[in-house]
Short mmCIF file of C-alpha atoms in Angstrom, two decimals:
data_model
loop_
_atom_site.label_atom_id
_atom_site.label_comp_id
_atom_site.label_asym_id
_atom_site.label_seq_id
_atom_site.Cartn_x
_atom_site.Cartn_y
_atom_site.Cartn_z
CA MET A 1061 -56.26 -4.51 -4.66
CA VAL A 1062 -56.18 -1.05 -6.20
CA ILE A 1063 -53.76 -2.16 -8.91
CA GLY A 1064 -55.87 -5.24 -9.63
CA SER A 1065 -59.04 -3.20 -10.03
CA MET A 1066 -57.17 -0.75 -12.27
CA LYS A 1067 -55.97 -3.60 -14.46
CA LYS A 1068 -59.59 -4.73 -14.92
CA GLU A 1069 -60.69 -1.18 -15.70
CA GLY A 1070 -57.76 -0.78 -18.08
CA ARG A 1071 -58.75 -3.88 -20.06
CA GLN A 1072 -62.28 -2.49 -20.41
CA GLN A 1073 -60.92 0.88 -21.56
CA ARG A 1074 -58.48 -0.73 -23.98
CA SER A 1075 -61.35 -2.45 -25.71
CA GLY A 1076 -63.27 0.78 -26.04
CA CYS A 1077 -61.25 4.01 -25.82
CA ARG A 1078 -63.59 5.64 -28.27
CA ASP A 1079 -64.33 8.97 -26.65
CA LEU A 1080 -62.33 11.73 -25.03
CA LEU A 1081 -63.45 10.95 -21.47
CA SER A 1082 -62.49 7.25 -21.57
CA CYS A 1083 -59.10 8.08 -23.10
CA PHE A 1084 -58.50 10.67 -20.36
CA VAL A 1085 -59.29 8.11 -17.68
CA SER A 1086 -56.88 5.66 -19.31
CA VAL A 1087 -54.05 8.18 -19.41
CA ALA A 1088 -54.69 9.22 -15.80
CA ALA A 1089 -54.50 5.60 -14.69
CA VAL A 1090 -51.16 5.14 -16.48
CA LEU A 1091 -49.79 8.29 -14.84
CA TRP A 1092 -50.86 6.95 -11.44
CA VAL A 1093 -48.50 4.02 -12.01
CA VAL A 1094 -45.61 5.91 -13.61
CA LEU A 1095 -45.40 9.13 -11.60
CA PRO A 1096 -43.99 7.56 -8.41
CA VAL A 1097 -41.08 6.32 -10.50
CA ALA A 1098 -40.55 9.77 -11.97
CA ALA A 1099 -40.44 11.18 -8.45
CA ALA A 1100 -37.90 8.57 -7.43
CA GLN A 1101 -35.76 9.59 -10.41
CA ALA A 1102 -35.67 13.24 -9.34
CA PHE A 1103 -32.03 12.62 -8.39
CA ASP A 1104 -29.60 10.85 -10.68
CA TYR A 1105 -27.86 8.52 -8.26
CA LYS A 1106 -25.71 7.03 -11.02
CA ASP A 1107 -24.33 10.46 -11.90
CA ALA A 1108 -23.71 11.20 -8.22
CA LEU A 1109 -21.90 7.85 -7.88
CA SER A 1110 -19.64 8.65 -10.84
CA LYS A 1111 -18.84 12.06 -9.39
CA SER A 1112 -18.16 10.71 -5.91
CA LEU A 1113 -15.45 8.38 -7.26
CA LEU A 1114 -13.98 11.18 -9.37
CA TYR A 1115 -13.41 13.17 -6.19
CA PHE A 1116 -10.75 10.75 -4.97
CA GLU A 1117 -8.64 11.54 -8.02
CA ALA A 1118 -8.62 15.20 -6.97
CA GLN A 1119 -7.25 14.18 -3.57
CA ARG A 1120 -4.36 12.07 -4.87
CA SER A 1121 -0.86 12.78 -3.69
CA GLY A 1122 2.20 11.55 -5.57
CA ARG A 1123 2.90 10.92 -9.24
CA LEU A 1124 -0.43 10.89 -11.03
CA PRO A 1125 -1.17 8.10 -13.50
CA TYR A 1126 -1.60 8.48 -17.24
CA GLY A 1127 -5.35 7.93 -16.93
CA GLN A 1128 -5.88 10.73 -14.40
CA ARG A 1129 -9.31 12.20 -15.10
CA VAL A 1130 -9.07 15.30 -12.88
CA THR A 1131 -6.86 17.18 -15.29
CA TRP A 1132 -6.37 20.35 -13.25
CA ARG A 1133 -4.23 18.40 -10.80
CA GLY A 1134 -0.51 17.60 -11.24
CA HIS A 1135 2.18 15.58 -9.48
CA SER A 1136 2.83 16.53 -5.85
CA GLY A 1137 4.55 15.34 -2.70
CA LEU A 1138 7.24 13.54 -4.73
CA THR A 1139 9.82 13.77 -1.92
CA ASP A 1140 7.54 12.60 0.89
CA GLY A 1141 9.57 10.43 3.26
CA LEU A 1142 12.90 11.30 1.69
CA GLN A 1143 14.14 13.06 4.82
CA GLN A 1144 13.46 9.89 6.84
CA GLY A 1145 14.89 7.57 4.20
CA VAL A 1146 11.58 5.93 3.28
CA ASP A 1147 9.34 6.16 0.21
CA LEU A 1148 6.05 7.72 1.28
CA VAL A 1149 5.01 9.06 -2.11
CA GLY A 1150 1.31 8.55 -2.81
CA GLY A 1151 -1.81 8.26 -0.72
CA TYR A 1152 -4.50 10.89 -0.24
CA TYR A 1153 -4.73 14.38 1.15
CA ASP A 1154 -7.55 14.19 3.66
CA ALA A 1155 -9.35 17.44 2.87
CA GLY A 1156 -8.59 20.93 1.58
CA ASP A 1157 -5.02 20.94 2.85
CA HIS A 1158 -1.98 18.78 2.06
CA VAL A 1159 -1.37 16.69 5.15
CA LYS A 1160 -1.60 12.93 4.82
CA PHE A 1161 -3.28 11.82 8.06
CA GLY A 1162 -3.16 8.04 8.44
CA LEU A 1163 -6.25 7.46 10.59
CA PRO A 1164 -8.89 9.16 8.40
CA MET A 1165 -7.18 7.87 5.24
CA ALA A 1166 -7.43 4.30 6.51
CA PHE A 1167 -11.10 4.74 7.45
CA THR A 1168 -11.74 6.11 3.96
CA ILE A 1169 -10.29 2.96 2.40
CA THR A 1170 -12.19 0.70 4.80
CA MET A 1171 -15.47 2.33 3.81
CA LEU A 1172 -14.68 2.23 0.09
CA SER A 1173 -13.83 -1.46 0.43
CA TRP A 1174 -16.95 -2.18 2.46
CA SER A 1175 -19.00 -0.46 -0.25
CA VAL A 1176 -17.52 -2.75 -2.90
CA ILE A 1177 -17.92 -5.87 -0.74
CA GLU A 1178 -21.59 -5.16 -0.08
CA TYR A 1179 -22.58 -3.48 -3.34
CA GLY A 1180 -19.97 -4.49 -5.89
CA ASP A 1181 -22.59 -5.80 -8.31
CA GLU A 1182 -24.52 -2.55 -8.12
CA ILE A 1183 -21.34 -0.51 -8.61
CA ALA A 1184 -20.43 -2.67 -11.61
CA ALA A 1185 -23.92 -2.29 -13.08
CA ALA A 1186 -23.44 1.48 -12.91
CA GLY A 1187 -20.15 1.13 -14.81
CA GLU A 1188 -17.97 2.31 -11.91
CA TYR A 1189 -16.39 -0.89 -10.58
CA HIS A 1190 -12.97 -0.21 -12.10
CA HIS A 1191 -12.90 3.33 -10.70
CA ALA A 1192 -13.89 2.06 -7.26
CA LEU A 1193 -11.01 -0.43 -7.24
CA GLU A 1194 -8.62 2.27 -8.44
CA ALA A 1195 -9.68 4.50 -5.54
CA ILE A 1196 -9.05 1.70 -3.04
CA LYS A 1197 -5.71 0.66 -4.53
CA TRP A 1198 -4.36 4.21 -4.48
CA GLY A 1199 -4.74 4.05 -0.71
CA THR A 1200 -3.59 0.47 -0.11
CA ASP A 1201 -0.47 0.92 -2.28
CA TYR A 1202 0.48 3.75 0.05
CA PHE A 1203 -0.22 1.70 3.18
CA ILE A 1204 2.11 -1.03 1.92
CA LYS A 1205 4.86 1.58 1.58
CA ALA A 1206 4.08 3.07 4.98
CA HIS A 1207 4.31 -0.30 6.76
CA THR A 1208 8.09 -0.60 6.55
CA HIS A 1209 8.55 -3.10 9.40
CA PRO A 1210 6.14 -5.43 11.20
CA TYR A 1211 6.13 -3.03 14.14
CA VAL A 1212 6.55 0.30 12.30
CA LEU A 1213 3.86 2.29 10.52
CA TRP A 1214 4.37 5.78 9.10
CA ALA A 1215 1.10 7.41 10.10
CA GLU A 1216 1.40 11.04 8.99
CA VAL A 1217 3.24 13.20 6.46
CA GLY A 1218 3.27 16.94 7.06
CA ASP A 1219 1.65 18.64 10.04
CA GLY A 1220 -1.45 20.73 10.22
CA ASP A 1221 0.05 23.77 11.90
CA THR A 1222 2.72 24.53 9.28
CA ASP A 1223 0.47 23.38 6.44
CA HIS A 1224 -2.32 25.75 7.45
CA TYR A 1225 0.13 28.63 7.52
CA CYS A 1226 0.29 28.44 3.71
CA TRP A 1227 -2.32 28.57 0.94
CA GLN A 1228 -0.66 26.84 -2.01
CA ARG A 1229 -1.41 24.37 -4.76
CA PRO A 1230 -0.14 20.90 -3.90
CA GLU A 1231 2.17 21.15 -6.92
CA ASP A 1232 3.89 24.20 -5.33
CA MET A 1233 4.19 22.93 -1.76
CA THR A 1234 6.99 24.52 0.25
CA THR A 1235 5.78 23.45 3.70
CA PRO A 1236 7.84 20.91 5.69
CA ARG A 1237 7.03 17.29 4.80
CA GLN A 1238 8.13 15.77 8.07
CA ALA A 1239 6.95 12.16 8.38
CA TYR A 1240 5.80 10.65 11.67
CA LYS A 1241 5.73 6.99 12.66
CA ILE A 1242 4.47 4.71 15.37
CA ASP A 1243 6.60 1.85 16.68
CA THR A 1244 7.07 -0.27 19.80
CA GLU A 1245 8.31 2.72 21.80
CA ASN A 1246 5.67 5.06 20.42
CA PRO A 1247 2.55 2.93 19.87
CA GLY A 1248 -0.63 3.80 18.04
CA SER A 1249 -3.11 0.94 18.22
CA ASP A 1250 -5.93 3.03 16.75
CA VAL A 1251 -4.17 3.99 13.51
CA ALA A 1252 -2.49 0.58 13.20
CA GLY A 1253 -5.83 -1.15 13.86
CA GLU A 1254 -7.74 0.95 11.33
CA THR A 1255 -5.03 0.42 8.71
CA ALA A 1256 -5.23 -3.33 9.39
CA ALA A 1257 -9.00 -3.16 8.93
CA ALA A 1258 -8.61 -1.25 5.66
CA MET A 1259 -6.11 -3.74 4.26
CA ALA A 1260 -8.12 -6.76 5.38
CA ALA A 1261 -11.28 -5.36 3.79
CA ALA A 1262 -9.39 -4.47 0.61
CA SER A 1263 -7.95 -8.00 0.46
CA ILE A 1264 -11.52 -9.27 0.07
CA VAL A 1265 -12.14 -6.77 -2.74
CA PHE A 1266 -9.10 -7.92 -4.74
CA ARG A 1267 -9.40 -11.64 -3.94
CA GLU A 1268 -10.81 -12.60 -7.33
CA SER A 1269 -9.20 -10.02 -9.61
CA ASP A 1270 -5.67 -10.07 -8.15
CA ALA A 1271 -4.99 -12.96 -5.79
CA HIS A 1272 -1.33 -12.04 -5.23
CA TYR A 1273 -2.16 -8.46 -4.27
CA SER A 1274 -4.97 -9.68 -2.03
CA HIS A 1275 -2.57 -12.02 -0.24
CA LEU A 1276 -0.05 -9.19 0.21
CA LEU A 1277 -2.69 -6.93 1.75
CA LEU A 1278 -3.79 -9.68 4.11
CA HIS A 1279 -0.20 -10.29 5.19
CA HIS A 1280 0.21 -6.62 6.11
CA ALA A 1281 -3.19 -6.58 7.84
CA ARG A 1282 -2.24 -9.53 10.07
CA LYS A 1283 1.09 -7.98 11.04
CA LEU A 1284 -0.44 -4.59 11.72
CA PHE A 1285 -3.10 -6.10 13.96
CA GLU A 1286 -0.46 -8.02 15.87
CA PHE A 1287 1.50 -4.79 16.30
CA ALA A 1288 -1.59 -2.84 17.39
CA ASP A 1289 -2.57 -5.46 19.95
CA LYS A 1290 0.86 -6.21 21.43
CA HIS A 1291 1.93 -2.59 21.78
CA ARG A 1292 -1.15 -0.74 22.89
CA GLY A 1293 -1.53 2.99 23.05
CA LYS A 1294 -3.25 5.99 21.45
CA TYR A 1295 -1.49 7.27 18.38
CA ASP A 1296 -2.08 10.93 19.24
CA SER A 1297 0.05 10.44 22.35
CA SER A 1298 2.91 9.31 20.11
CA ILE A 1299 2.28 11.72 17.23
CA ARG A 1300 1.25 14.87 19.03
CA GLU A 1301 1.02 16.78 15.75
CA ALA A 1302 -2.17 14.83 15.01
CA LYS A 1303 -3.91 15.68 18.27
CA SER A 1304 -5.26 19.07 17.17
CA TYR A 1305 -6.74 17.62 13.98
CA TYR A 1306 -7.63 13.95 14.38
CA PRO A 1307 -7.54 13.12 18.10
CA SER A 1308 -8.51 9.61 19.11
CA TRP A 1309 -11.38 10.54 21.42
CA SER A 1310 -12.86 7.06 21.45
CA GLY A 1311 -9.52 5.42 22.25
CA TYR A 1312 -7.96 2.50 20.41
CA GLU A 1313 -10.19 -0.31 21.65
CA ASP A 1314 -12.85 0.12 18.98
CA GLU A 1315 -10.20 -0.08 16.24
CA LEU A 1316 -8.79 -3.30 17.71
CA LEU A 1317 -12.23 -4.93 17.67
CA TRP A 1318 -12.97 -3.46 14.24
CA ALA A 1319 -9.71 -4.84 12.81
CA ALA A 1320 -10.30 -8.26 14.35
CA LEU A 1321 -13.76 -8.45 12.80
CA TRP A 1322 -12.46 -7.52 9.35
CA LEU A 1323 -9.65 -10.03 9.66
CA HIS A 1324 -12.19 -12.69 10.62
CA LYS A 1325 -14.28 -11.80 7.60
CA ALA A 1326 -11.20 -11.90 5.35
CA THR A 1327 -9.71 -15.13 6.70
CA GLY A 1328 -12.43 -17.07 8.52
CA THR A 1329 -9.82 -17.77 11.22
CA PRO A 1330 -11.55 -18.47 14.55
CA GLN A 1331 -8.87 -16.70 16.62
CA TYR A 1332 -10.08 -13.29 15.44
CA MET A 1333 -13.67 -13.95 16.46
CA GLU A 1334 -12.43 -15.36 19.76
CA TYR A 1335 -10.56 -12.09 20.26
CA VAL A 1336 -13.77 -10.13 19.67
CA VAL A 1337 -15.69 -12.34 22.10
CA SER A 1338 -13.12 -12.24 24.89
CA ASN A 1339 -12.50 -8.49 24.62
CA GLY A 1340 -16.04 -7.31 23.91
CA LYS A 1341 -16.85 -6.18 27.43
CA GLY A 1342 -13.42 -4.91 28.39
CA PHE A 1343 -13.06 -2.87 25.22
CA GLY A 1344 -16.55 -1.38 25.39
CA GLY A 1345 -17.74 -3.32 22.38
CA THR A 1346 -20.86 -4.63 24.07
CA GLY A 1347 -21.61 -1.98 26.66
CA TRP A 1348 -21.02 1.49 25.26
CA ALA A 1349 -24.02 2.59 23.21
CA MET A 1350 -23.02 5.07 20.52
CA THR A 1351 -24.93 7.49 18.31
CA GLU A 1352 -21.97 8.14 16.03
CA PHE A 1353 -20.11 6.21 13.34
CA SER A 1354 -17.01 7.95 12.01
CA TRP A 1355 -13.26 7.85 11.40
CA ASP A 1356 -12.88 7.96 15.20
CA ALA A 1357 -15.72 5.80 16.55
CA LYS A 1358 -16.34 2.36 14.98
CA TYR A 1359 -18.57 0.66 17.56
CA ALA A 1360 -21.81 1.18 15.65
CA GLY A 1361 -20.43 -0.43 12.50
CA LYS A 1362 -19.54 -3.79 13.97
CA PHE A 1363 -22.89 -5.46 13.32
CA SER A 1364 -21.89 -6.31 9.76
CA ALA A 1365 -18.12 -6.26 9.59
CA ALA A 1366 -17.90 -9.97 10.38
CA GLN A 1367 -20.14 -12.81 9.24
CA ARG A 1368 -23.86 -12.12 9.49
CA HIS A 1369 -24.31 -14.33 12.56
CA VAL A 1370 -22.01 -12.08 14.61
CA LEU A 1371 -22.60 -11.81 18.34
CA LYS A 1372 -25.92 -10.55 19.63
CA GLN A 1373 -24.18 -8.04 21.90
CA TYR A 1374 -22.59 -6.29 18.94
CA GLU A 1375 -25.81 -6.52 16.99
CA SER A 1376 -27.64 -4.72 19.79
CA LYS A 1377 -25.07 -1.93 19.69
CA GLY A 1378 -25.59 -1.51 15.98
CA GLU A 1379 -29.35 -1.53 16.53
CA HIS A 1380 -29.06 1.15 19.19
CA TYR A 1381 -27.41 3.37 16.60
CA ILE A 1382 -29.98 2.55 13.91
CA CYS A 1383 -32.85 3.23 16.31
CA ALA A 1384 -31.21 6.53 17.29
CA CYS A 1385 -31.18 7.57 13.63
CA LEU A 1386 -34.86 6.65 13.35
CA ASN A 1387 -35.76 8.59 16.51
CA LYS A 1388 -36.90 5.33 18.10
CA ASN A 1389 -34.75 5.24 21.24
CA ASN A 1390 -36.09 6.47 24.54
CA GLY A 1391 -34.09 9.67 24.96
CA SER A 1392 -30.86 8.85 23.12
CA ASN A 1393 -31.63 9.85 19.54
CA LEU A 1394 -29.85 11.78 16.83
CA HIS A 1395 -31.04 15.34 16.44
CA ARG A 1396 -32.66 16.34 13.16
CA THR A 1397 -32.69 19.75 11.58
CA PRO A 1398 -36.03 21.32 10.58
CA GLY A 1399 -35.26 20.21 7.03
CA GLY A 1400 -34.77 16.60 8.13
CA MET A 1401 -30.98 16.22 8.13
CA LEU A 1402 -29.44 14.05 10.84
CA PHE A 1403 -27.30 16.33 12.96
CA VAL A 1404 -24.42 15.34 15.23
CA ARG A 1405 -22.19 18.41 15.47
CA GLN A 1406 -21.54 21.77 13.91
CA TRP A 1407 -18.20 21.04 12.25
CA ASN A 1408 -18.38 18.91 9.08
CA ASN A 1409 -21.70 17.30 9.95
CA MET A 1410 -22.07 15.68 6.53
CA GLN A 1411 -19.55 13.00 7.47
CA TYR A 1412 -22.11 11.68 9.97
CA VAL A 1413 -24.95 11.94 7.46
CA SER A 1414 -23.18 9.87 4.81
CA SER A 1415 -21.97 7.22 7.27
CA ALA A 1416 -25.46 6.97 8.77
CA ALA A 1417 -26.97 6.50 5.31
CA PHE A 1418 -24.54 3.66 4.63
CA LEU A 1419 -25.29 1.83 7.89
CA LEU A 1420 -29.04 2.27 7.41
CA ILE A 1421 -28.89 0.72 3.93
CA ALA A 1422 -26.54 -2.07 5.02
CA TYR A 1423 -28.64 -2.91 8.07
CA SER A 1424 -31.86 -2.98 6.06
CA ASP A 1425 -30.21 -5.59 3.83
CA TYR A 1426 -29.08 -7.50 6.90
CA LEU A 1427 -32.64 -7.59 8.25
CA LYS A 1428 -33.94 -8.92 4.94
CA GLU A 1429 -31.23 -11.59 4.75
CA ALA A 1430 -31.98 -12.61 8.34
CA ARG A 1431 -35.69 -12.75 7.42
CA ARG A 1432 -36.54 -10.29 10.13
CA ASP A 1433 -39.69 -8.38 9.27
CA VAL A 1434 -39.09 -5.69 11.86
CA LEU A 1435 -36.39 -4.11 13.99
CA ARG A 1436 -37.67 -3.68 17.52
CA CYS A 1437 -36.53 -0.35 18.88
CA PRO A 1438 -37.36 0.86 22.42
CA ALA A 1439 -39.94 3.31 21.07
CA GLY A 1440 -41.53 1.01 18.50
CA ALA A 1441 -40.91 -1.48 15.72
CA VAL A 1442 -39.67 -0.41 12.29
CA ARG A 1443 -39.54 -2.28 9.01
CA PRO A 1444 -36.48 -2.57 6.75
CA GLN A 1445 -38.05 -0.26 4.17
CA GLU A 1446 -38.18 2.50 6.79
CA LEU A 1447 -34.40 2.31 7.09
CA VAL A 1448 -34.11 2.58 3.33
CA ALA A 1449 -36.51 5.53 3.32
CA LEU A 1450 -34.46 7.42 5.91
CA ALA A 1451 -31.19 6.68 4.10
CA THR A 1452 -32.75 7.88 0.85
CA SER A 1453 -34.00 11.08 2.48
CA GLN A 1454 -30.49 11.82 3.76
CA VAL A 1455 -28.92 11.25 0.34
CA ASP A 1456 -31.63 13.35 -1.30
CA TYR A 1457 -30.97 16.10 1.25
CA ILE A 1458 -27.30 16.01 0.26
CA LEU A 1459 -28.16 16.21 -3.44
CA GLY A 1460 -30.54 19.15 -3.14
CA ALA A 1461 -33.79 18.26 -1.33
CA ASN A 1462 -33.09 20.73 1.47
CA PRO A 1463 -34.29 24.20 2.52
CA MET A 1464 -31.34 25.89 0.78
CA GLY A 1465 -32.08 24.10 -2.49
CA ILE A 1466 -28.37 23.39 -2.92
CA SER A 1467 -26.45 20.21 -3.63
CA TYR A 1468 -23.78 19.69 -1.01
CA MET A 1469 -21.97 17.39 -3.44
CA VAL A 1470 -19.79 19.70 -5.49
CA GLY A 1471 -20.38 19.50 -9.22
CA TYR A 1472 -23.74 17.73 -8.90
CA GLY A 1473 -26.90 19.52 -10.03
CA HIS A 1474 -27.33 23.14 -11.01
CA LYS A 1475 -26.51 24.74 -7.68
CA TYR A 1476 -23.63 23.64 -5.46
CA PRO A 1477 -20.88 25.27 -3.35
CA MET A 1478 -18.61 27.44 -5.51
CA GLN A 1479 -16.12 28.52 -2.85
CA VAL A 1480 -15.02 25.20 -1.43
CA HIS A 1481 -12.30 25.50 1.21
CA HIS A 1482 -9.75 23.61 -0.87
CA ARG A 1483 -6.31 24.89 -1.83
CA GLY A 1484 -5.98 23.13 -5.18
CA SER A 1485 -9.51 23.99 -6.23
CA SER A 1486 -9.29 27.64 -5.27
CA ILE A 1487 -6.05 28.50 -7.15
CA VAL A 1488 -5.56 28.54 -10.90
CA SER A 1489 -4.49 25.12 -12.16
CA TYR A 1490 -0.80 24.37 -12.49
CA LYS A 1491 -1.63 23.12 -15.99
CA ARG A 1492 -2.83 26.61 -16.98
CA SER A 1493 -0.31 28.72 -15.08
CA LYS A 1494 2.99 27.12 -14.12
CA GLY A 1495 4.28 30.24 -12.39
CA PHE A 1496 5.18 29.48 -8.77
CA ILE A 1497 2.64 30.63 -6.18
CA GLY A 1498 4.23 31.19 -2.80
CA CYS A 1499 3.03 30.39 0.68
CA MET A 1500 1.46 33.76 1.53
CA GLN A 1501 0.84 34.77 -2.08
CA GLY A 1502 -1.90 32.16 -2.21
CA TYR A 1503 -3.66 33.85 0.71
CA TYR A 1504 -3.30 37.32 -0.77
CA ASP A 1505 -4.23 36.51 -4.36
CA TRP A 1506 -6.58 33.53 -4.12
CA TYR A 1507 -7.92 32.74 -0.65
CA GLY A 1508 -9.60 36.14 -0.25
CA ARG A 1509 -11.08 36.29 -3.76
CA ARG A 1510 -14.85 36.73 -3.84
CA GLY A 1511 -15.36 34.76 -7.01
CA GLN A 1512 -15.94 31.04 -7.43
CA ASN A 1513 -13.06 28.59 -7.38
CA PRO A 1514 -11.36 28.23 -10.77
CA ASN A 1515 -11.35 24.42 -10.48
CA VAL A 1516 -14.39 22.35 -9.55
CA VAL A 1517 -13.52 19.60 -7.06
CA THR A 1518 -16.27 17.36 -8.43
CA GLY A 1519 -17.78 14.80 -6.09
CA ALA A 1520 -16.55 16.43 -2.89
CA LEU A 1521 -19.10 16.34 -0.08
CA VAL A 1522 -18.67 19.55 1.92
CA GLY A 1523 -19.26 19.91 5.64
CA GLY A 1524 -22.78 21.16 5.04
CA PRO A 1525 -25.34 23.28 6.90
CA ASP A 1526 -25.83 23.98 10.58
CA SER A 1527 -28.54 22.67 12.90
CA HIS A 1528 -31.06 25.08 11.34
CA ASP A 1529 -30.24 24.09 7.72
CA ARG A 1530 -28.32 27.32 7.13
CA PHE A 1531 -25.26 27.28 4.87
CA ARG A 1532 -22.87 30.06 3.88
CA ASP A 1533 -20.85 29.40 0.73
CA HIS A 1534 -17.62 31.14 1.61
CA ARG A 1535 -14.05 29.88 1.32
CA GLY A 1536 -13.22 31.02 4.82
CA ASN A 1537 -16.17 29.12 6.29
CA TYR A 1538 -14.17 25.89 6.59
CA MET A 1539 -16.59 24.31 9.05
CA GLN A 1540 -19.18 24.15 6.26
CA THR A 1541 -17.30 24.40 2.94
CA GLU A 1542 -14.38 22.03 3.47
CA ALA A 1543 -14.78 18.50 2.12
CA CYS A 1544 -13.07 15.32 3.34
CA THR A 1545 -12.42 11.92 1.79
CA TYR A 1546 -14.31 10.15 4.59
CA ASN A 1547 -17.40 12.27 3.85
CA THR A 1548 -17.69 10.90 0.33
CA ALA A 1549 -16.45 7.31 0.85
CA PRO A 1550 -19.62 5.92 2.52
CA LEU A 1551 -21.77 7.39 -0.26
CA VAL A 1552 -20.26 5.12 -2.91
CA GLY A 1553 -22.13 2.02 -1.78
CA VAL A 1554 -25.30 3.92 -0.89
CA LEU A 1555 -25.54 5.64 -4.27
CA ALA A 1556 -24.97 2.37 -6.12
CA LYS A 1557 -27.71 0.69 -4.09
CA LEU A 1558 -30.18 3.55 -4.60
CA HIS A 1559 -29.47 3.61 -8.34
CA GLN A 1560 -30.28 -0.10 -8.50
CA HIS A 1561 -33.44 0.51 -6.45
CA VAL A 1562 -34.62 3.14 -8.93
CA GLN A 1563 -33.86 0.81 -11.84
CA GLU A 1564 -35.89 -1.94 -10.22
CA MET A 1565 -38.79 0.44 -9.57
CA THR A 1566 -38.68 1.57 -13.19
CA THR A 1567 -38.70 -2.01 -14.44
CA SER A 1568 -41.48 -2.98 -12.05
CA SER A 1569 -43.62 -0.01 -13.04
CA SER A 1570 -43.00 -0.69 -16.73
CA LEU A 1571 -44.18 -4.27 -16.27
CA SER A 1572 -47.22 -3.04 -14.36
CA TYR A 1573 -48.02 -0.68 -17.20
CA LEU A 1574 -47.64 -3.42 -19.80
CA GLU A 1575 -49.96 -5.68 -17.83
CA PHE A 1576 -52.40 -2.81 -17.39
CA ALA A 1577 -52.27 -1.83 -21.05
#
């Protein structure tokens, strides 16, 4: 009604803008339409999307390709697996160290693939589709190598204890590169299940562009799921070196259900949905309400991993999580900081913020597709746009709309963390200084330096502030300044969607102005 009356007034003014007052009124009316769009464009989501995908190139292990854009990095880990007689060159370093942990790496690839499946058009419109597929394939190529036998998966290279003893560039690594596997005698259903989910999801991504590769990924996904299900057990009981860094607190059941849902989505085979149905209660899929979605706990994400008509029990679990984010559960809600950030725990909280933003956006789309006007939470009904608003507020918080006035995405904006807890970033590039930097020399000469890192690990999402929005930019403050691949991965789809949303708002407002004028 307001816009309609303004249009009428605008037509009157257009026919007679003959004095200063009438012209002022006309300009003010135009600003009323345009300013909300300007506010929405305060953050450049397209730029943030580009940077987020660039980050994965900084985390690459192995022989880097000719088109490598992060030029301060060089080849590394070229003998990984040699001691065990298997080629394990490639994959990703999970964070600021040089261990290749299979469970978080697989979750990273699952989330990147899910982003492309849901928002591939938006990613393509932003000009980043090719880079997104490259990021996924760098991980899935490694998983193919690591799955050397139907019932064998190499799930870790290096170990955290010896790796953390040294502060070196990846190109100079002298730490042991022991590789660890799961097999029938030493099972790991969680890491095998998550890797199956990642490869099944990626098979959907490559279905049209590379049918042969898609088929290969699906073959490995099927075999890995069979292995995970037939030989059940927690991987951190078999690979004890992982327990201090990525313990499977939630168990392996959520990964088995998660993998089955992705395989159902990839194949349409009824047996996988039957598996989900028959094991839902026993595996906690329909009874354990969660307020976390992460590399360890997948229950909250199952509402959308299969076809949209997936079981009501799983849908209710997803809705419990969404309502917790919106502060609409009776008692079981996610905490928020005074500045509005969702807060789960002190160490690397941003991983939960980015994954929550993704699920909020994805579920809002689900509600629209299902023609559901509201989501009925225990403490009140919410509309899909409220989910989008909360997701946007979390992304904006990440990019700088926070009490510290800092972007927690490195390289984005004018103020961002300069002392990221990242070995390669904090030491002079191998390309600039090829002199060997030893294990302890890195600590003496580089770790303790007060200055900013010589290399910007662009697109990295650091752990972020505490429960009171406080952040200390210091290399030794690894709880807040270390970044991880699974922090950034969920943002890819969210940023693409928000960029499209801004574009649509701009177009809509432009049309409104044209009609008004």
